[in-house]
Each structure stands twice: as C-alpha cells, then as structure tokens.
Coordinates of C-alpha atoms in Angstrom, one line a residue:
M140 CA 0.0 0.0 0.0
P141 CA 2.7 2.6 0.9
H142 CA 4.4 1.7 -2.4
M143 CA 1.2 2.3 -4.3
L144 CA 0.6 5.6 -2.5
K145 CA 4.1 6.7 -3.4
N146 CA 3.6 5.9 -7.1
L147 CA 0.2 7.6 -7.0
T148 CA 1.7 10.7 -5.4
L149 CA 4.6 10.9 -7.9
G150 CA 2.2 10.3 -10.8
L151 CA 0.0 13.2 -9.6
F152 CA 3.0 15.4 -9.2
L153 CA 4.2 14.6 -12.7
A154 CA 0.7 15.3 -14.1
I155 CA 0.6 18.7 -12.5
L156 CA 4.1 19.5 -13.9
I157 CA 3.1 18.4 -17.4
V158 CA 0.3 21.0 -17.3
A159 CA 2.5 23.6 -15.7
P160 CA 6.2 23.0 -16.5
V161 CA 8.8 23.7 -13.9
R162 CA 10.0 27.3 -14.2
A163 CA 13.7 28.1 -13.6
N164 CA 12.9 31.5 -12.1
D165 CA 15.4 31.1 -9.2
W166 CA 18.8 31.9 -10.6
R167 CA 20.7 31.9 -7.3
V168 CA 20.8 28.7 -5.1
D169 CA 23.1 28.0 -2.1
N170 CA 23.7 25.1 0.2
V171 CA 23.5 22.4 -2.6
N172 CA 25.4 19.3 -1.5
R173 CA 26.2 18.1 -5.0
V174 CA 26.1 19.8 -8.4
V175 CA 26.6 18.0 -11.8
A176 CA 27.1 19.9 -15.0
I177 CA 27.2 18.9 -18.6
S178 CA 27.2 21.0 -21.8
D179 CA 26.7 20.9 -25.5
V180 CA 24.8 17.7 -26.0
H181 CA 24.0 18.6 -29.6
G182 CA 21.5 15.7 -30.0
A183 CA 24.0 13.1 -28.7
Y184 CA 21.3 11.5 -26.6
D185 CA 23.0 8.2 -26.0
A186 CA 26.3 9.9 -24.9
M187 CA 24.3 12.2 -22.6
V188 CA 22.5 9.2 -21.0
E189 CA 25.8 7.3 -20.5
T190 CA 27.4 10.4 -19.0
L191 CA 24.5 11.0 -16.6
R192 CA 24.5 7.4 -15.5
N193 CA 28.2 7.5 -14.7
A194 CA 27.6 10.7 -12.7
D195 CA 24.9 8.9 -10.7
I196 CA 22.1 11.1 -12.0
L197 CA 20.2 8.4 -14.0
D198 CA 19.5 4.8 -13.1
D199 CA 19.3 1.9 -15.6
K200 CA 15.7 2.8 -16.3
L201 CA 16.6 6.4 -17.1
S202 CA 14.8 7.7 -14.0
W203 CA 16.2 10.3 -11.7
A204 CA 18.8 8.7 -9.3
G205 CA 20.5 12.0 -8.2
G206 CA 18.5 12.5 -5.0
T207 CA 19.1 16.1 -3.9
S208 CA 21.7 16.7 -6.5
H209 CA 21.3 19.7 -8.9
L210 CA 21.9 18.9 -12.5
V211 CA 22.9 21.9 -14.8
I212 CA 22.7 21.7 -18.5
V213 CA 25.0 24.5 -19.7
G214 CA 23.1 25.0 -23.0
D215 CA 23.2 23.6 -26.5
I216 CA 21.0 20.5 -26.3
L217 CA 20.1 21.1 -30.0
D218 CA 21.5 21.0 -33.5
R219 CA 23.8 18.8 -35.5
G220 CA 23.0 15.6 -33.8
P221 CA 20.1 13.2 -34.4
R222 CA 18.2 13.0 -31.1
S223 CA 17.8 16.5 -29.8
R224 CA 14.1 16.0 -29.2
D225 CA 14.7 12.9 -27.2
A226 CA 17.2 14.8 -25.0
M227 CA 14.7 17.6 -24.4
D228 CA 11.9 15.2 -23.5
L229 CA 14.1 13.3 -21.0
L230 CA 15.2 16.6 -19.4
I231 CA 11.6 17.7 -19.1
R232 CA 10.7 14.5 -17.3
L233 CA 13.8 14.7 -15.1
E234 CA 12.9 18.2 -14.0
A235 CA 9.8 16.8 -12.4
E236 CA 11.4 13.7 -10.9
A237 CA 14.3 15.7 -9.5
Q238 CA 12.1 18.2 -7.8
F239 CA 10.0 15.4 -6.3
A240 CA 13.2 13.9 -4.9
G241 CA 14.4 17.2 -3.5
G242 CA 16.9 17.9 -6.3
R243 CA 16.8 20.2 -9.3
V244 CA 17.5 20.3 -13.0
H245 CA 18.7 23.7 -14.3
V246 CA 18.4 23.9 -18.1
L247 CA 20.2 27.0 -19.3
I248 CA 19.7 28.6 -22.7
G249 CA 22.5 28.1 -25.2
N250 CA 23.0 29.9 -28.5
H251 CA 21.6 26.9 -30.4
E252 CA 18.4 27.0 -28.3
S253 CA 18.2 30.7 -29.2
M254 CA 18.8 30.0 -32.8
N255 CA 16.0 27.5 -33.1
M256 CA 13.6 29.9 -31.5
I257 CA 14.4 32.9 -33.6
G258 CA 14.6 31.0 -36.9
D259 CA 18.3 30.5 -37.5
L260 CA 18.2 26.9 -38.6
R261 CA 21.7 26.5 -40.2
Y262 CA 22.6 23.6 -38.0
V263 CA 19.4 21.6 -37.7
S264 CA 20.0 18.0 -38.9
K265 CA 17.7 16.0 -41.1
E266 CA 17.0 13.7 -38.2
E267 CA 15.9 16.6 -36.0
Y268 CA 13.4 17.7 -38.7
A269 CA 12.2 14.1 -39.1
A270 CA 11.4 13.9 -35.4
F271 CA 8.6 16.3 -36.0
A272 CA 7.3 14.9 -39.3
D273 CA 4.4 13.1 -37.8
E274 CA 3.0 16.3 -36.4
E275 CA 3.2 18.2 -39.6
T276 CA -0.2 18.2 -41.4
P277 CA -0.6 18.4 -45.2
E278 CA -2.6 21.6 -44.7
M279 CA 0.4 23.2 -42.9
R280 CA 2.7 22.4 -45.8
E281 CA 0.3 23.6 -48.4
R282 CA -0.2 26.9 -46.7
W283 CA 3.4 27.7 -46.6
L284 CA 4.1 26.3 -50.1
A285 CA 1.5 28.8 -51.4
A286 CA 3.0 31.7 -49.5
W287 CA 6.5 30.8 -50.4
A288 CA 5.7 30.4 -54.1
E289 CA 4.0 33.7 -54.2
R290 CA 7.0 35.3 -52.5
N291 CA 9.2 33.8 -55.1
G292 CA 7.0 34.7 -58.1
G293 CA 6.3 31.2 -59.3
D294 CA 3.8 28.5 -59.7
A295 CA 3.4 26.4 -56.5
E296 CA 3.3 23.1 -58.3
A297 CA 6.3 23.9 -60.4
L298 CA 8.2 25.0 -57.3
R299 CA 7.1 22.1 -55.1
P300 CA 10.2 19.9 -55.7
R301 CA 12.5 22.7 -54.7
F302 CA 10.3 23.6 -51.7
D303 CA 10.3 20.0 -50.5
S304 CA 14.1 19.8 -50.8
M305 CA 14.7 23.0 -49.0
F306 CA 12.1 22.4 -46.2
P307 CA 11.9 18.7 -45.5
A308 CA 9.1 16.9 -43.7
G309 CA 8.9 18.1 -40.1
Y310 CA 10.4 21.6 -40.9
F311 CA 7.1 23.5 -40.2
A312 CA 6.2 21.4 -37.2
L313 CA 9.6 22.1 -35.7
R314 CA 9.2 25.8 -36.3
T315 CA 5.8 25.7 -34.5
A316 CA 7.2 23.6 -31.6
F317 CA 9.9 26.3 -31.0
G318 CA 7.5 29.2 -31.2
A319 CA 6.6 31.2 -28.1
E320 CA 3.6 29.0 -27.4
G321 CA 5.0 25.7 -28.8
K322 CA 6.0 22.9 -26.4
Y323 CA 9.7 23.5 -26.6
G324 CA 9.7 27.2 -27.2
K325 CA 7.6 27.9 -24.2
W326 CA 9.7 25.5 -22.1
L327 CA 13.0 27.2 -23.1
L328 CA 11.7 30.7 -22.6
S329 CA 11.1 29.8 -19.0
K330 CA 14.8 29.0 -18.5
N331 CA 17.6 31.2 -17.2
V332 CA 20.7 32.5 -19.1
V333 CA 22.9 32.4 -16.0
A334 CA 22.5 30.4 -12.8
V335 CA 24.7 30.9 -9.7
I336 CA 24.8 27.7 -7.5
N337 CA 27.0 27.7 -4.3
G338 CA 28.9 30.7 -5.7
T339 CA 29.6 29.2 -9.1
A340 CA 28.1 30.8 -12.1
F341 CA 27.0 28.7 -15.0
V342 CA 26.5 30.2 -18.5
H343 CA 26.7 28.8 -22.0
G344 CA 29.1 31.1 -23.8
G345 CA 30.8 33.2 -21.2
L346 CA 30.5 36.3 -19.0
P347 CA 31.3 39.4 -21.1
P348 CA 32.3 42.6 -19.2
E349 CA 29.0 44.3 -20.0
L350 CA 27.1 41.9 -17.7
A351 CA 28.7 43.6 -14.7
E352 CA 26.5 46.6 -15.4
I353 CA 23.2 44.8 -15.4
G354 CA 23.7 42.0 -12.9
L355 CA 21.8 38.7 -12.7
A356 CA 18.4 40.1 -12.8
G357 CA 19.2 42.2 -15.8
I358 CA 20.5 39.1 -17.6
N359 CA 17.7 36.6 -16.6
E360 CA 14.9 39.1 -16.8
G361 CA 15.9 41.9 -19.1
L362 CA 18.0 40.1 -21.8
K363 CA 15.7 37.1 -21.7
Q364 CA 12.6 39.3 -22.1
E365 CA 14.1 40.7 -25.2
M366 CA 14.4 37.2 -26.6
A367 CA 10.9 36.4 -25.7
D368 CA 9.6 39.6 -27.2
Y369 CA 11.4 38.8 -30.4
V370 CA 10.1 35.3 -30.7
R371 CA 6.5 36.4 -30.0
A372 CA 6.8 39.2 -32.6
V373 CA 8.1 36.8 -35.2
D374 CA 5.2 34.4 -34.4
T375 CA 2.8 37.3 -34.9
L376 CA 4.3 38.3 -38.2
M377 CA 4.3 34.7 -39.5
E378 CA 0.6 34.4 -38.7
A379 CA 0.1 37.6 -40.7
E380 CA 2.5 36.2 -43.4
V381 CA 4.6 39.3 -43.2
L382 CA 7.4 36.8 -42.3
L383 CA 7.3 33.2 -43.4
P384 CA 8.6 30.2 -41.5
T385 CA 10.9 29.7 -44.5
D386 CA 12.6 33.1 -43.8
N387 CA 16.0 32.9 -42.3
Y388 CA 16.6 34.9 -39.1
Y389 CA 19.2 36.9 -41.0
D390 CA 16.6 38.1 -43.5
H391 CA 14.1 39.3 -40.9
E392 CA 15.6 42.8 -40.5
S393 CA 15.5 43.6 -44.3
I394 CA 12.0 42.2 -44.6
V395 CA 10.5 44.2 -41.8
N396 CA 12.4 47.3 -42.9
N397 CA 10.9 47.1 -46.3
Y398 CA 7.4 46.2 -45.1
V399 CA 4.7 48.7 -46.0
P400 CA 1.6 48.1 -43.9
S401 CA -1.7 48.0 -45.7
L402 CA -4.7 50.0 -44.4
S403 CA -6.1 46.8 -42.9
A404 CA -2.9 46.0 -41.0
S405 CA -3.6 45.5 -37.3
Q406 CA -1.8 47.4 -34.5
E407 CA -0.5 44.1 -33.3
V408 CA 1.3 43.5 -36.6
I409 CA 2.7 47.0 -36.8
S410 CA 4.0 46.7 -33.2
A411 CA 5.6 43.3 -34.0
V412 CA 7.3 44.9 -37.0
A413 CA 8.8 47.5 -34.7
T414 CA 9.9 44.9 -32.2
V415 CA 11.7 42.8 -34.8
A416 CA 13.5 45.9 -36.2
K417 CA 14.5 47.0 -32.7
L418 CA 15.6 43.7 -31.2
F419 CA 17.2 42.1 -34.3
D420 CA 20.6 42.5 -32.8
A421 CA 19.6 42.0 -29.1
S422 CA 22.4 41.0 -26.7
L423 CA 21.5 37.3 -26.7
F424 CA 21.8 37.1 -30.5
T425 CA 25.3 38.7 -30.9
P426 CA 28.8 37.4 -30.5
D427 CA 29.4 39.7 -27.5
G428 CA 26.4 38.3 -25.6
P429 CA 26.5 35.6 -22.9
L430 CA 25.2 32.9 -25.2
W431 CA 28.0 33.4 -27.8
Y432 CA 30.9 35.1 -26.0
R433 CA 34.2 33.2 -26.1
G434 CA 36.6 35.8 -24.6
N435 CA 36.7 34.0 -21.2
V436 CA 38.4 31.0 -22.8
S437 CA 40.1 32.5 -25.8
C438 CA 41.5 35.9 -24.8
S439 CA 44.9 35.8 -23.0
A440 CA 45.0 36.2 -19.3
I441 CA 46.4 39.7 -19.5
I442 CA 43.4 40.8 -21.6
E443 CA 40.6 38.8 -19.9
E444 CA 41.4 37.8 -16.3
H445 CA 40.7 41.2 -14.6
R446 CA 37.6 41.8 -16.8
L447 CA 36.2 38.4 -15.7
D448 CA 37.0 39.1 -12.1
A449 CA 35.0 42.3 -12.2
T450 CA 32.0 40.6 -13.8
L451 CA 32.1 37.7 -11.3
Q452 CA 32.2 40.2 -8.4
A453 CA 29.3 42.1 -9.8
I454 CA 27.1 38.9 -10.0
G455 CA 28.2 37.5 -6.7
A456 CA 30.2 34.5 -8.0
N457 CA 33.7 33.3 -7.5
R458 CA 34.1 31.2 -10.7
V459 CA 32.2 30.4 -13.9
V460 CA 31.5 27.2 -15.7
V461 CA 31.1 27.6 -19.5
G462 CA 30.4 25.5 -22.5
H463 CA 30.1 26.6 -26.2
T464 CA 33.9 26.3 -27.0
P465 CA 35.1 22.7 -27.4
T466 CA 38.3 22.2 -25.4
P467 CA 41.3 21.4 -27.5
N468 CA 42.0 18.1 -25.8
R469 CA 38.3 17.3 -25.3
K470 CA 38.8 17.2 -21.5
V471 CA 37.3 19.5 -18.9
L472 CA 39.8 22.4 -18.5
E473 CA 40.3 25.2 -16.1
R474 CA 41.9 28.7 -16.4
F475 CA 42.8 31.5 -14.1
D476 CA 43.5 29.3 -11.1
G477 CA 40.1 27.6 -11.5
R478 CA 38.0 30.7 -11.9
I479 CA 37.0 29.4 -15.3
V480 CA 36.0 25.8 -15.9
E481 CA 35.4 24.7 -19.5
V482 CA 33.0 21.8 -19.9
D483 CA 32.3 21.5 -23.6
T484 CA 34.2 18.3 -24.5
G485 CA 32.7 17.6 -27.8
M486 CA 30.0 15.1 -26.7
L487 CA 28.7 14.7 -30.3
N488 CA 31.6 12.4 -31.3
F489 CA 31.0 12.1 -35.0
Y490 CA 31.2 15.9 -35.4
Y491 CA 33.4 17.1 -32.5
K492 CA 35.5 13.9 -32.0
G493 CA 35.0 14.1 -28.2
S494 CA 32.8 12.4 -25.5
G495 CA 30.5 13.2 -22.7
N496 CA 32.1 14.5 -19.5
A497 CA 30.2 15.5 -16.4
L498 CA 31.7 18.0 -13.9
V499 CA 30.8 16.9 -10.4
M500 CA 31.1 19.5 -7.6
E501 CA 30.8 18.1 -4.1
G502 CA 32.2 19.3 -0.8
G503 CA 34.5 21.8 -2.5
D504 CA 36.0 19.1 -4.8
L505 CA 35.8 19.1 -8.5
K506 CA 35.9 15.8 -10.4
V507 CA 35.0 14.8 -13.9
H508 CA 33.2 11.6 -14.9
N509 CA 33.5 10.4 -18.5
Q510 CA 30.7 8.6 -20.3
S511 CA 33.0 5.6 -20.6
G512 CA 33.0 5.1 -16.9
S513 CA 36.8 5.5 -16.7
E514 CA 38.5 6.8 -13.6
A515 CA 37.4 10.3 -12.6
Y516 CA 39.9 13.2 -13.0
A517 CA 40.2 16.7 -11.8
P518 CA 39.9 19.6 -14.3
I519 CA 43.1 20.0 -16.3
A520 CA 45.0 23.3 -16.7
H521 CA 44.2 25.0 -20.0
P522 CA 47.3 24.6 -22.2
R523 CA 49.3 27.5 -23.6
R524 CA 49.0 27.0 -27.3
V525 CA 50.2 29.8 -29.7
G526 CA 49.6 28.4 -33.2
R527 CA 48.6 24.9 -34.4
R528 CA 51.3 22.3 -34.2
A529 CA 51.6 18.6 -34.9
G530 CA 50.4 16.3 -32.0
N531 CA 49.1 19.3 -29.9
L532 CA 52.5 19.5 -28.3
S533 CA 52.7 21.4 -25.1
A534 CA 54.9 24.5 -24.9
E535 CA 57.4 22.6 -22.9
K536 CA 57.6 19.7 -25.3
L537 CA 57.9 22.1 -28.2
E538 CA 60.8 23.8 -26.5
E539 CA 62.5 20.5 -26.1
L540 CA 61.9 19.6 -29.7
L541 CA 63.4 22.9 -31.0
E542 CA 66.4 22.6 -28.7
T543 CA 67.3 19.0 -29.3
G544 CA 65.5 17.8 -32.4
E545 CA 67.3 16.8 -35.6
I546 CA 67.6 19.6 -38.2
L547 CA 66.3 18.1 -41.4
S548 CA 66.6 21.1 -43.7
E549 CA 67.5 24.7 -44.0
T550 CA 65.9 26.9 -46.7
E551 CA 65.8 30.6 -47.6
D552 CA 62.3 31.9 -48.2
K553 CA 63.0 34.8 -50.7
E554 CA 59.4 36.0 -50.4
T555 CA 59.6 36.7 -46.7
D556 CA 63.4 36.9 -46.3
R557 CA 63.3 34.2 -43.6
T558 CA 65.6 31.3 -42.9
L559 CA 63.3 28.3 -42.4
I560 CA 64.4 25.3 -40.5
S561 CA 62.7 21.9 -40.4
V562 CA 63.2 20.1 -37.0
S563 CA 62.1 16.6 -36.0
D564 CA 62.2 14.5 -32.8
G565 CA 61.5 11.4 -34.8
T566 CA 57.7 11.6 -34.1
H567 CA 56.8 15.2 -34.8
T568 CA 58.3 17.6 -37.4
V569 CA 57.9 21.3 -37.1
S570 CA 59.0 24.4 -39.0
A571 CA 60.9 27.3 -37.4
I572 CA 62.4 30.6 -38.2
F573 CA 66.1 30.9 -37.5
S574 CA 67.5 34.3 -36.6
E575 CA 71.2 34.8 -35.9
R576 CA 72.3 36.3 -32.6
R577 CA 72.1 40.1 -32.8
G578 CA 75.2 40.7 -30.6
R579 CA 77.0 39.2 -27.6
G580 CA 74.4 37.9 -25.2
F581 CA 71.5 39.4 -27.2
Y582 CA 68.7 37.1 -28.4
P583 CA 65.7 39.4 -29.0
D584 CA 63.3 36.6 -30.1
V585 CA 64.0 34.5 -27.1
A586 CA 63.6 37.6 -24.9
A587 CA 60.2 38.3 -26.5
Y588 CA 59.0 34.8 -25.9
R589 CA 60.1 34.7 -22.3
L590 CA 58.5 38.1 -21.6
D591 CA 55.3 36.9 -23.3
R592 CA 55.1 33.9 -20.9
L593 CA 55.7 36.1 -17.8
L594 CA 53.0 38.5 -19.0
N595 CA 50.5 35.7 -19.9
L596 CA 50.1 37.4 -23.2
D597 CA 50.1 34.2 -25.2
M598 CA 51.0 35.7 -28.6
V599 CA 54.7 34.9 -29.2
P600 CA 55.4 31.3 -30.4
V601 CA 57.9 29.1 -28.6
T602 CA 61.4 30.3 -29.1
V603 CA 64.7 28.8 -28.0
I604 CA 68.4 29.5 -28.3
R605 CA 69.9 27.1 -30.9
K606 CA 73.0 26.8 -33.0
V607 CA 72.4 26.0 -36.6
G608 CA 75.6 25.0 -38.4
R609 CA 78.2 27.4 -37.1
N610 CA 75.8 30.2 -36.4
E611 CA 74.5 31.0 -32.9
G612 CA 70.9 32.2 -32.8
S613 CA 67.3 31.4 -32.0
L614 CA 64.7 29.1 -33.4
Q615 CA 61.1 30.4 -33.3
F616 CA 58.3 27.9 -34.0
L617 CA 56.4 28.8 -37.2
P618 CA 52.8 27.6 -36.8
Q619 CA 51.0 25.6 -39.4
R620 CA 48.3 27.2 -41.7
V621 CA 48.6 30.8 -40.8
S622 CA 47.6 34.1 -42.5
N623 CA 49.3 37.4 -42.0
E624 CA 47.6 40.8 -41.3
G625 CA 48.0 41.9 -44.9
Q626 CA 46.1 38.9 -46.1
R627 CA 43.5 39.1 -43.4
S628 CA 42.7 42.8 -43.9
A629 CA 42.6 42.3 -47.7
S630 CA 40.0 39.5 -47.3
G631 CA 38.0 41.3 -44.7
E632 CA 38.0 38.3 -42.5
G633 CA 38.4 38.1 -38.7
S634 CA 35.1 39.4 -37.5
G635 CA 34.4 36.1 -35.9
A636 CA 37.7 36.1 -33.9
T637 CA 37.1 34.2 -30.6
C638 CA 39.0 37.1 -28.9
A639 CA 38.0 40.4 -30.5
L640 CA 40.7 41.7 -32.8
P641 CA 40.8 45.2 -31.3
L642 CA 41.5 43.7 -27.9
Q643 CA 44.3 41.7 -29.3
W644 CA 45.8 44.6 -31.2
Q645 CA 45.6 46.8 -28.1
A646 CA 47.6 44.2 -26.2
M647 CA 50.2 44.0 -29.1
Y648 CA 50.6 47.8 -28.9
V649 CA 51.4 47.7 -25.2
F650 CA 53.8 44.8 -25.7
D651 CA 55.6 46.6 -28.5
I652 CA 56.0 49.7 -26.4
L653 CA 57.3 47.6 -23.6
I654 CA 60.0 46.0 -25.8
Y655 CA 60.5 49.1 -28.0
N656 CA 59.8 47.1 -31.1
E657 CA 60.4 49.1 -34.3
G658 CA 60.0 46.1 -36.6
R659 CA 56.3 45.3 -36.4
T660 CA 55.0 44.8 -39.9
L661 CA 51.9 43.2 -41.4
Q662 CA 53.9 40.1 -42.2
R663 CA 55.0 39.8 -38.6
M664 CA 51.4 39.7 -37.4
L665 CA 50.2 36.1 -38.1
Y666 CA 46.8 34.5 -37.4
D667 CA 45.4 31.1 -36.9
P668 CA 42.4 31.5 -39.2
S669 CA 40.3 28.9 -37.3
A670 CA 40.0 31.4 -34.4
W671 CA 41.9 34.5 -35.6
K672 CA 44.2 34.4 -32.7
L673 CA 47.1 36.9 -33.1
I674 CA 50.6 35.5 -33.3
L675 CA 53.6 37.8 -33.1
V676 CA 56.9 36.8 -34.7
E677 CA 60.4 38.1 -35.5
H678 CA 61.5 40.7 -32.9
E679 CA 65.1 41.4 -34.1
R680 CA 64.4 45.1 -34.1
A681 CA 63.1 45.1 -30.5
F682 CA 64.6 45.8 -27.1
K683 CA 66.4 49.0 -28.1
S684 CA 68.1 50.9 -25.3
A685 CA 65.6 53.7 -25.4
K686 CA 62.9 55.3 -23.4
G687 CA 59.3 56.1 -24.4
R688 CA 57.6 54.6 -27.5
P689 CA 58.8 53.4 -30.8
P690 CA 58.1 56.0 -33.5
H691 CA 55.1 54.3 -35.1
L692 CA 53.3 54.2 -31.7
V693 CA 54.1 57.7 -30.4
S694 CA 50.6 59.1 -31.2
A695 CA 48.7 55.8 -30.8
S696 CA 45.8 55.7 -28.3
I697 CA 46.9 53.1 -25.8
E698 CA 45.0 51.8 -22.8
V699 CA 47.1 50.3 -20.1
S700 CA 44.5 48.2 -18.3
P701 CA 44.5 47.3 -14.6
G702 CA 45.5 43.8 -15.7
W703 CA 48.6 45.2 -17.4
R704 CA 49.5 47.4 -14.5
E705 CA 49.3 44.6 -11.9
T706 CA 51.3 42.3 -14.2
L707 CA 54.0 44.9 -14.9
K708 CA 54.3 45.7 -11.2
A709 CA 55.2 42.1 -10.6
L710 CA 58.0 42.3 -13.1
D711 CA 60.4 44.0 -10.8
D712 CA 64.1 44.4 -11.5
A713 CA 64.9 41.1 -9.8
V714 CA 62.5 39.2 -11.9
L715 CA 63.8 40.8 -15.1
A716 CA 67.4 40.0 -14.2
E717 CA 66.6 36.4 -13.3
N718 CA 64.8 35.7 -16.6
F719 CA 66.7 37.8 -19.1
A720 CA 70.3 38.2 -18.0
D721 CA 71.4 35.6 -20.6
V722 CA 69.5 37.1 -23.6
L723 CA 69.6 40.9 -22.9
D724 CA 72.7 42.9 -22.0
S725 CA 72.6 45.1 -18.9
K726 CA 71.8 48.3 -20.8
R727 CA 68.9 46.8 -22.6
L728 CA 67.7 45.3 -19.4
R729 CA 67.7 48.6 -17.6
S730 CA 65.8 50.2 -20.5
L731 CA 63.2 47.5 -20.3
G732 CA 62.7 48.4 -16.6
V733 CA 62.3 52.1 -17.4
R734 CA 59.7 51.4 -20.1
R735 CA 57.9 49.1 -17.6
D736 CA 57.7 52.0 -15.1
Q737 CA 56.5 54.4 -17.8
L738 CA 53.7 52.1 -18.8
I739 CA 52.6 51.7 -15.1
A740 CA 52.6 55.4 -14.8
E741 CA 50.3 55.8 -17.8

C-alpha cells in the first residue's frame, strides 16, 4: 500500500508539472550538496545518457537517481546531432522527478536554443526535422508552399520539388514547436541564461564585461525578455504572413524594414514589425552576448582575467562554468586558477571527436566523470597554445623539440626573407624561423618569448636558443596554416575572432611599447584562421636601449588596463634579471625596466 501511494503521489506530481512546466525562475541557489554539470549535448542522446548514468544522475531505467543533486545543462541541447528532441523530452521528465526527490534540473539557454527559437536553422540536422514529421499536417505544408511560391514569383506546383528539398518533412512542425507557445519554445523561454549555485556561475558562452553593469536580474529578466519579445513578434508576423517560417533569421531585418503596412494591418502587426526591427541585434543574439561570448576561454590572461574578475564580483560569484567552445584536448579544463571551468568536451563524437564529461562539484572538490566510466579526473589546466602544431605538443615539449631535435633542412624563403628550418624528434616535425644572434648575449626573439610567458600574453610562439651549423641564434616555432595581417585585412575576415581583434591589437601595442619594437609589420602579425588568434613573430628590431615609445606608436591611443598594471608591477628588476640576463645585456635590461615603469605610470 505505501508503495502504491508513493507511485500515485509521484504520478499526480508529474501530471501537474506536465500541465505547468517547472519554471527556472530562481537563478541563485546556495547550500546544494552536489552539483553535476554537462554541456553541448547537440543531439547526442546516447552519450548524454551514459554520462549522466556514470555521474549517478540516472539509473538503468533512465529515471532520476540523483537524490538532492542539482543537474545543470549548460546550453546547446540542440542541432547537428540526431536525437535533440529525445534529449529535451528526457530533461523535461527529469525536471519533475528531480524536484519530487528534493533535487533540481537547471536547463540554461544556449546559442543553439536561441537559434531554433528565432529562426536561425543553419545547423538543424535532417534527423531533427524528421522527429517532428508526424506532427506536420498536409494543410500546414500547403499553406506555406503557397505563401513561399507567391513570394518567389512562381507556380506552387512547379516549385514544389525545390520547396520539399529546402524544407523537409517536419520543418514547419519544428518551427511551431519552437514558437513562443510551442511545447519547446515555451519551455525554453522559462529558462535562465545564468545560474549561480554555491557561488559558481553557469553560463553557456561566457561572461562578457557588459554583464557587470546589469547583474543577474538584468540578464535573466531583461535580456531574456528581449528574446521572448522577439520570438513572439516573429510568431505574430508569421501568422500575418509578413514573415514566413521559411525566412531565415538573418533576413528578418531587411523584410520588416521594407514592409509597407496595408490599411487593414492591425496594430499588433505594426508593433511586431517595430519589435523585430528594434531587437534584431539584441544582446542574446550577438557574439558579445553571454550565449556566444568566447573571450573567457580565448583571450589571453592579461586581456581577460581582470575583466572576468570584475564581472564575477558584480554577479556575486567566485568562478564560472562555461560550454560553447570545445576544449582542444576534449577534456574538462580550467583557467585563471580555476575561476573558469570549461566543460564543452565535444559530446557529439562524429562531429566534434569528443565524448561526454560531467563536472561533479561536491564538498569543495571538482571531479570529472566520463561517459565511458573511466576513472574520474580533476579539471586540467588550460594549455598554452600559440599556433597549431603537430600532435598538440605542449609549450614545454615544443621547446624541447626545438632545442634537441634533428635539423632536417634549412631553406631561404625569398618572399619573406626568412631562414626556415625543419626540425624533428622522430615523431613530430615542425617548421621554425632561424635568426642569428644580434650581438654578444643578445637574443631578442628569445627575450620576447620569455616576456610573453611572464605576462601571460600568449601571442609569441615558442622560441629557444639554438646553434644552426656554425651560427648561434634562435629558433622560433612557425605555426601551421597561418595568414598574415595583410592577407586578413585584404580579405575582410576576422570578424568572428574568438577574442575580438581590437582587444588583441591593443595588447600588441602595449607589448611593442614595452619591448620598444620598431620592426612590427603586417607580415610579422600572423593569425590562426580557425579562431583568428594573433601570433607575433620576429623581434630582431626590439629591445632597443631607449625610453618612451617606438616612432610608429608615439601618437597611438593606448589603454594600459588594470591587468597590465598589476602584471607589470610584478616584473620588478629582480624578476627581469633572473629571466633575461642571458638574452639581454645590462643596458637593454635597464631600458626595459624604465619602459615598464613608464607604462605603469600611464
């Protein structure tokens, strides 16, 4: 009898929650004994289930087994993978079961949830459309075929094959389901953007500095309300056929800007047109918003660390857990002494080549449980990686290879006037730029690399002292597949840089003032085009015995941030002598200290 009563009670509880879904309107929770976080499921339902089983959240029947644990889904359940809908349905059920057991499921909005709601369907897979095919009526498809054919100035029957190819079965049912009143759209619009649990913030993309000004309420009420208003306005305009479900989000702005209302147009439609025009570039839709921002994991510490600290302080958190950016080794990583934890490990294996990893936070300890059930591990320090290289070698391993590897070839590149060296350790082969020593005890490229590491600038490639033939000099790693600034600016690329280019350039200017570099050219500014990370090479005209700025930067507007000031203050004369006495003579070393002090004063 008690067992039957328990089942009846749970069933009644579930029934209530099906009618009124659990709302995630409490974005700050304390005194939680155990927190489990996963991110970026991307339709990898089986991997998600295995991961949650190994983190003791699910039992073998896929029921909640987490007790009072809190499960956080750090965004991106959707897109690319085949079983996004199954993943959402499981989480909806687990929300109810967890709450009944005294636990909680926090589903946070990711950029792909946002994309599905606003009509950016670039990454929806054919299997995701197919999951909605049974709910798509012939009348629904005929209505939108007629409207689409009229828009495209053709006969509906003649255009039908093209229409069916572009908008497969399930397309329109999916659009309806992610509308403001659809099952999944309504569910997602009840979710938070940021949650703070036991002092740890969780957000999909990251915490841009602007969030410090609006706080948690501004994020979870203000920014989210803008998204909801946009989705509802689009729904209104689709019903009036001002917009069509076939319209891509990126076409919305031009369509509404060119819309001329008829005399019969309702005030609701006119207001919806104004809303779409106003909110088209709302914060949650842009690269600088918390759903898309990658600066926390991509900008170097000297650029980002103090910006992040200010934002964490403003929202009352001491660290942040982020997804969105797959980690390079597909393991959970940490930066800035653990104030950032990166949990996107590429769960969708066929696309990202990773696996599911659950971050478990319990009693102050952080452990990671893999979907395979292998031994748990602590988050790994984010590796320093300036430029792509064979085997993902660490900076230390790359230094060793350049210092001791076999020199396979030496060639003169007439186009760039570089001496290129090929070096191998028998397993990995890399290219490097050889520069002869500039004077007794003077190795400017080595000095630039060491200073980069002390500053946590992460822009200068690994560089070591090395003798090539009879010549003393330095070997500087030359990354694979790079573009220079001349090529980048000519192509107009780089707007999608994971760390905004102006931020990177500003850091370069301060660095070049510090080392008095007169030799910065477009060819000595390289980029990894996969992320447009800036790479600074060849510093033979740096470290002049001079005060002030190099001539080309005399009138430049330079911002010496608090991060720069604190870092420069730590580079006292003793630190400089310890790290540079063998690569800079005493006069250049003193001048470096003088320029350091001038920058601090600025």
